[in-house]
Amino acid sequence: MSANDAVKERKKAPEVLLVSDDLDSRMKLKSLLLNAKIKTQEAESVSRALWFVERRLPHLVLVDLAMKARGGFEYLERHHKNPVLERVPVVVIAQDKDKTEYLQAMGIGASDYILRPLDHISVLLKVRKALKDSRFPLVRIGDGDSRASLWVEGRITRASEVGLMLEAPVKISEESRVGLRSPLLRELW
């Protein structure tokens, strides 16, 4: 499958890749996700998982950190070094008793974590949240020669000759500052 085909396929039903060398874990997660109408694929090794994501661009990757030889961490590191995969979130599955394991994974680039023993409700909530967050592509308006540029995660919902409507997830706290800088805006004000 070509990269263009993968992007077209990605617009369809959400697809999750399960990465674990434990067949029983993969089967339990697959059953849970399929019952929730979430399409799943499986990979039993880091190399197989990387081969799959580079060709299919799933909406989400669930990685078991308990894989042999630190395979879960290896996958996470290699995933985040590949610029093609930067928009595919990774949620790790970690042991509840080892807090450093999932904190280390978050530091490497995991978007979230699920703790064992697996609670079906928690798994579905975290998977659905990650899938919802991943539906916003990176939108770039303008280029290096433009008088104003904007990069934001979101999608353009309406455009006309005078402007555009952009839907984007934004979290703002009291201390946050949001702004757009442009020489054109300075001229207008």
CSV table of C-alpha atoms in Angstrom, one decimal:
chain,number,residue,atom,x,y,z
A,1,MET,CA,0.0,0.0,0.0
A,2,SER,CA,1.4,3.4,-1.0
A,3,ALA,CA,1.5,6.4,1.4
A,4,ASN,CA,-1.4,8.1,-0.5
A,5,ASP,CA,-3.5,4.9,-0.1
A,6,ALA,CA,-2.6,4.8,3.6
A,7,VAL,CA,-3.8,8.3,4.1
A,8,LYS,CA,-7.1,7.6,2.2
A,9,GLU,CA,-7.6,4.4,4.3
A,10,ARG,CA,-6.9,6.4,7.5
A,11,LYS,CA,-9.9,8.6,6.9
A,12,LYS,CA,-12.2,5.6,7.2
A,13,ALA,CA,-13.1,3.7,10.5
A,14,PRO,CA,-10.5,4.1,13.2
A,15,GLU,CA,-7.8,1.4,13.3
A,16,VAL,CA,-5.6,0.5,16.2
A,17,LEU,CA,-2.4,-1.5,16.1
A,18,LEU,CA,-1.8,-3.8,19.1
A,19,VAL,CA,1.9,-4.4,19.7
A,20,SER,CA,2.7,-7.2,22.2
A,21,ASP,CA,4.7,-10.5,22.1
A,22,ASP,CA,2.0,-12.0,24.4
A,23,LEU,CA,-0.7,-13.6,22.3
A,24,ASP,CA,-3.1,-13.8,25.2
A,25,SER,CA,-2.9,-10.0,25.8
A,26,ARG,CA,-3.3,-9.2,22.2
A,27,MET,CA,-6.4,-11.5,21.9
A,28,LYS,CA,-8.0,-10.0,25.0
A,29,LEU,CA,-7.4,-6.4,23.8
A,30,LYS,CA,-8.5,-7.3,20.2
A,31,SER,CA,-11.8,-8.8,21.5
A,32,LEU,CA,-12.5,-5.7,23.7
A,33,LEU,CA,-11.8,-3.3,20.9
A,34,LEU,CA,-13.7,-5.2,18.2
A,35,ASN,CA,-16.8,-5.3,20.5
A,36,ALA,CA,-16.5,-1.5,20.7
A,37,LYS,CA,-16.5,-1.4,16.8
A,38,ILE,CA,-12.8,-0.4,16.7
A,39,LYS,CA,-10.8,-2.1,13.9
A,40,THR,CA,-7.6,-3.8,15.1
A,41,GLN,CA,-4.4,-5.2,13.7
A,42,GLU,CA,-1.7,-7.0,15.6
A,43,ALA,CA,2.1,-7.1,15.7
A,44,GLU,CA,4.1,-9.6,17.8
A,45,SER,CA,7.4,-7.8,17.4
A,46,VAL,CA,8.9,-4.3,17.0
A,47,SER,CA,10.0,-4.9,13.4
A,48,ARG,CA,6.6,-6.2,12.4
A,49,ALA,CA,4.9,-3.2,14.1
A,50,LEU,CA,7.2,-0.7,12.4
A,51,TRP,CA,6.6,-2.4,9.0
A,52,PHE,CA,2.9,-2.2,9.6
A,53,VAL,CA,2.6,1.5,10.7
A,54,GLU,CA,4.8,2.7,7.9
A,55,ARG,CA,2.4,1.2,5.4
A,56,ARG,CA,-1.0,1.6,7.0
A,57,LEU,CA,-0.8,4.6,9.3
A,58,PRO,CA,-3.2,3.4,12.0
A,59,HIS,CA,-5.0,6.0,14.1
A,60,LEU,CA,-3.4,4.7,17.3
A,61,VAL,CA,-0.8,2.2,18.4
A,62,LEU,CA,-1.1,0.3,21.8
A,63,VAL,CA,2.3,-1.0,22.9
A,64,ASP,CA,2.9,-3.4,25.7
A,65,LEU,CA,6.0,-2.3,27.7
A,66,ALA,CA,6.4,-5.8,29.1
A,67,MET,CA,7.7,-7.1,25.8
A,68,LYS,CA,10.9,-9.1,26.0
A,69,ALA,CA,14.2,-7.2,25.7
A,70,ARG,CA,12.5,-3.8,26.4
A,71,GLY,CA,10.7,-4.2,23.1
A,72,GLY,CA,8.0,-1.8,24.0
A,73,PHE,CA,10.5,1.0,24.7
A,74,GLU,CA,12.4,0.1,21.5
A,75,TYR,CA,9.3,0.5,19.5
A,76,LEU,CA,8.4,3.8,21.2
A,77,GLU,CA,11.9,5.2,20.5
A,78,ARG,CA,11.9,4.1,16.9
A,79,HIS,CA,8.3,5.3,16.3
A,80,HIS,CA,9.2,8.9,17.5
A,81,LYS,CA,12.3,9.1,15.4
A,82,ASN,CA,10.3,8.6,12.2
A,83,PRO,CA,8.8,11.8,11.0
A,84,VAL,CA,6.1,10.0,9.0
A,85,LEU,CA,4.7,8.5,12.3
A,86,GLU,CA,4.8,11.7,14.4
A,87,ARG,CA,1.0,12.1,14.0
A,88,VAL,CA,0.2,8.6,15.1
A,89,PRO,CA,-0.2,8.5,18.9
A,90,VAL,CA,1.2,5.7,21.0
A,91,VAL,CA,-0.5,4.5,24.2
A,92,VAL,CA,1.6,2.2,26.4
A,93,ILE,CA,0.4,-0.6,28.6
A,94,ALA,CA,2.4,-0.7,31.8
A,95,GLN,CA,2.5,-2.6,35.1
A,96,ASP,CA,0.7,-0.8,37.9
A,97,LYS,CA,3.4,-1.6,40.3
A,98,ASP,CA,6.2,0.1,38.3
A,99,LYS,CA,5.5,3.8,38.1
A,100,THR,CA,9.0,4.6,36.6
A,101,GLU,CA,8.1,2.4,33.6
A,102,TYR,CA,5.2,4.4,32.3
A,103,LEU,CA,6.7,7.7,33.4
A,104,GLN,CA,9.8,6.9,31.3
A,105,ALA,CA,7.5,6.0,28.3
A,106,MET,CA,5.7,9.3,28.6
A,107,GLY,CA,9.1,11.0,28.6
A,108,ILE,CA,10.0,9.2,25.3
A,109,GLY,CA,6.8,10.3,23.7
A,110,ALA,CA,3.9,8.1,24.7
A,111,SER,CA,0.6,10.1,24.6
A,112,ASP,CA,-1.0,8.1,27.4
A,113,TYR,CA,-0.7,4.9,29.4
A,114,ILE,CA,-3.0,2.1,30.6
A,115,LEU,CA,-2.1,0.2,33.8
A,116,ARG,CA,-2.4,-3.5,34.4
A,117,PRO,CA,-4.4,-5.2,35.5
A,118,LEU,CA,-6.5,-4.0,32.5
A,119,ASP,CA,-9.8,-2.5,33.3
A,120,HIS,CA,-12.1,-2.7,30.3
A,121,ILE,CA,-13.7,0.7,31.0
A,122,SER,CA,-10.3,2.4,31.4
A,123,VAL,CA,-9.0,0.8,28.2
A,124,LEU,CA,-11.9,2.0,26.1
A,125,LEU,CA,-11.9,5.5,27.6
A,126,LYS,CA,-8.2,6.0,26.9
A,127,VAL,CA,-8.4,4.5,23.4
A,128,ARG,CA,-11.4,6.6,22.5
A,129,LYS,CA,-9.7,9.7,23.8
A,130,ALA,CA,-6.5,9.0,21.9
A,131,LEU,CA,-8.6,8.3,18.7
A,132,LYS,CA,-10.5,11.6,19.2
A,133,ASP,CA,-7.2,13.5,19.7
A,134,SER,CA,-5.6,11.9,16.6
A,135,ARG,CA,-8.4,13.0,14.2
A,136,PHE,CA,-7.0,16.6,14.1
A,137,PRO,CA,-4.3,16.8,11.5
A,138,LEU,CA,-1.5,19.5,11.4
A,139,VAL,CA,-2.8,22.4,9.4
A,140,ARG,CA,-0.3,24.9,8.0
A,141,ILE,CA,-1.5,28.2,6.6
A,142,GLY,CA,1.0,30.3,4.7
A,143,ASP,CA,4.6,29.5,3.8
A,144,GLY,CA,8.0,31.0,4.4
A,145,ASP,CA,7.3,33.9,2.0
A,146,SER,CA,3.9,34.8,3.4
A,147,ARG,CA,3.4,37.8,5.7
A,148,ALA,CA,1.7,35.6,8.3
A,149,SER,CA,1.9,31.9,9.0
A,150,LEU,CA,0.0,29.7,11.4
A,151,TRP,CA,0.6,26.1,12.4
A,152,VAL,CA,-2.0,24.4,14.5
A,153,GLU,CA,-3.5,21.0,15.0
A,154,GLY,CA,-7.0,21.2,13.6
A,155,ARG,CA,-9.0,21.0,10.5
A,156,ILE,CA,-10.4,23.7,8.2
A,157,THR,CA,-14.2,23.4,8.3
A,158,ARG,CA,-15.1,26.4,6.0
A,159,ALA,CA,-13.0,28.7,3.8
A,160,SER,CA,-13.9,31.7,1.7
A,161,GLU,CA,-12.0,34.5,0.0
A,162,VAL,CA,-12.0,36.5,3.2
A,163,GLY,CA,-11.2,33.9,5.9
A,164,LEU,CA,-11.6,30.4,7.2
A,165,MET,CA,-13.1,28.5,10.0
A,166,LEU,CA,-10.7,26.3,11.9
A,167,GLU,CA,-11.8,23.5,14.3
A,168,ALA,CA,-9.0,22.7,16.8
A,169,PRO,CA,-8.6,21.4,20.3
A,170,VAL,CA,-7.2,24.1,22.5
A,171,LYS,CA,-6.5,24.0,26.2
A,172,ILE,CA,-6.2,27.4,27.8
A,173,SER,CA,-5.5,28.1,31.5
A,174,GLU,CA,-5.4,31.5,33.2
A,175,GLU,CA,-1.6,31.6,32.7
A,176,SER,CA,-1.7,30.8,29.0
A,177,ARG,CA,-1.1,33.3,26.3
A,178,VAL,CA,-2.4,32.7,22.8
A,179,GLY,CA,-1.4,34.9,20.0
A,180,LEU,CA,-0.6,35.3,16.3
A,181,ARG,CA,2.3,37.5,15.2
A,182,SER,CA,2.4,39.0,11.8
A,183,PRO,CA,3.9,42.2,10.3
A,184,LEU,CA,0.5,42.6,8.6
A,185,LEU,CA,-1.3,42.7,12.0
A,186,ARG,CA,1.1,45.3,13.3
A,187,GLU,CA,0.3,47.5,10.2
A,188,LEU,CA,-3.5,47.1,10.9
A,189,TRP,CA,-3.2,48.1,14.6
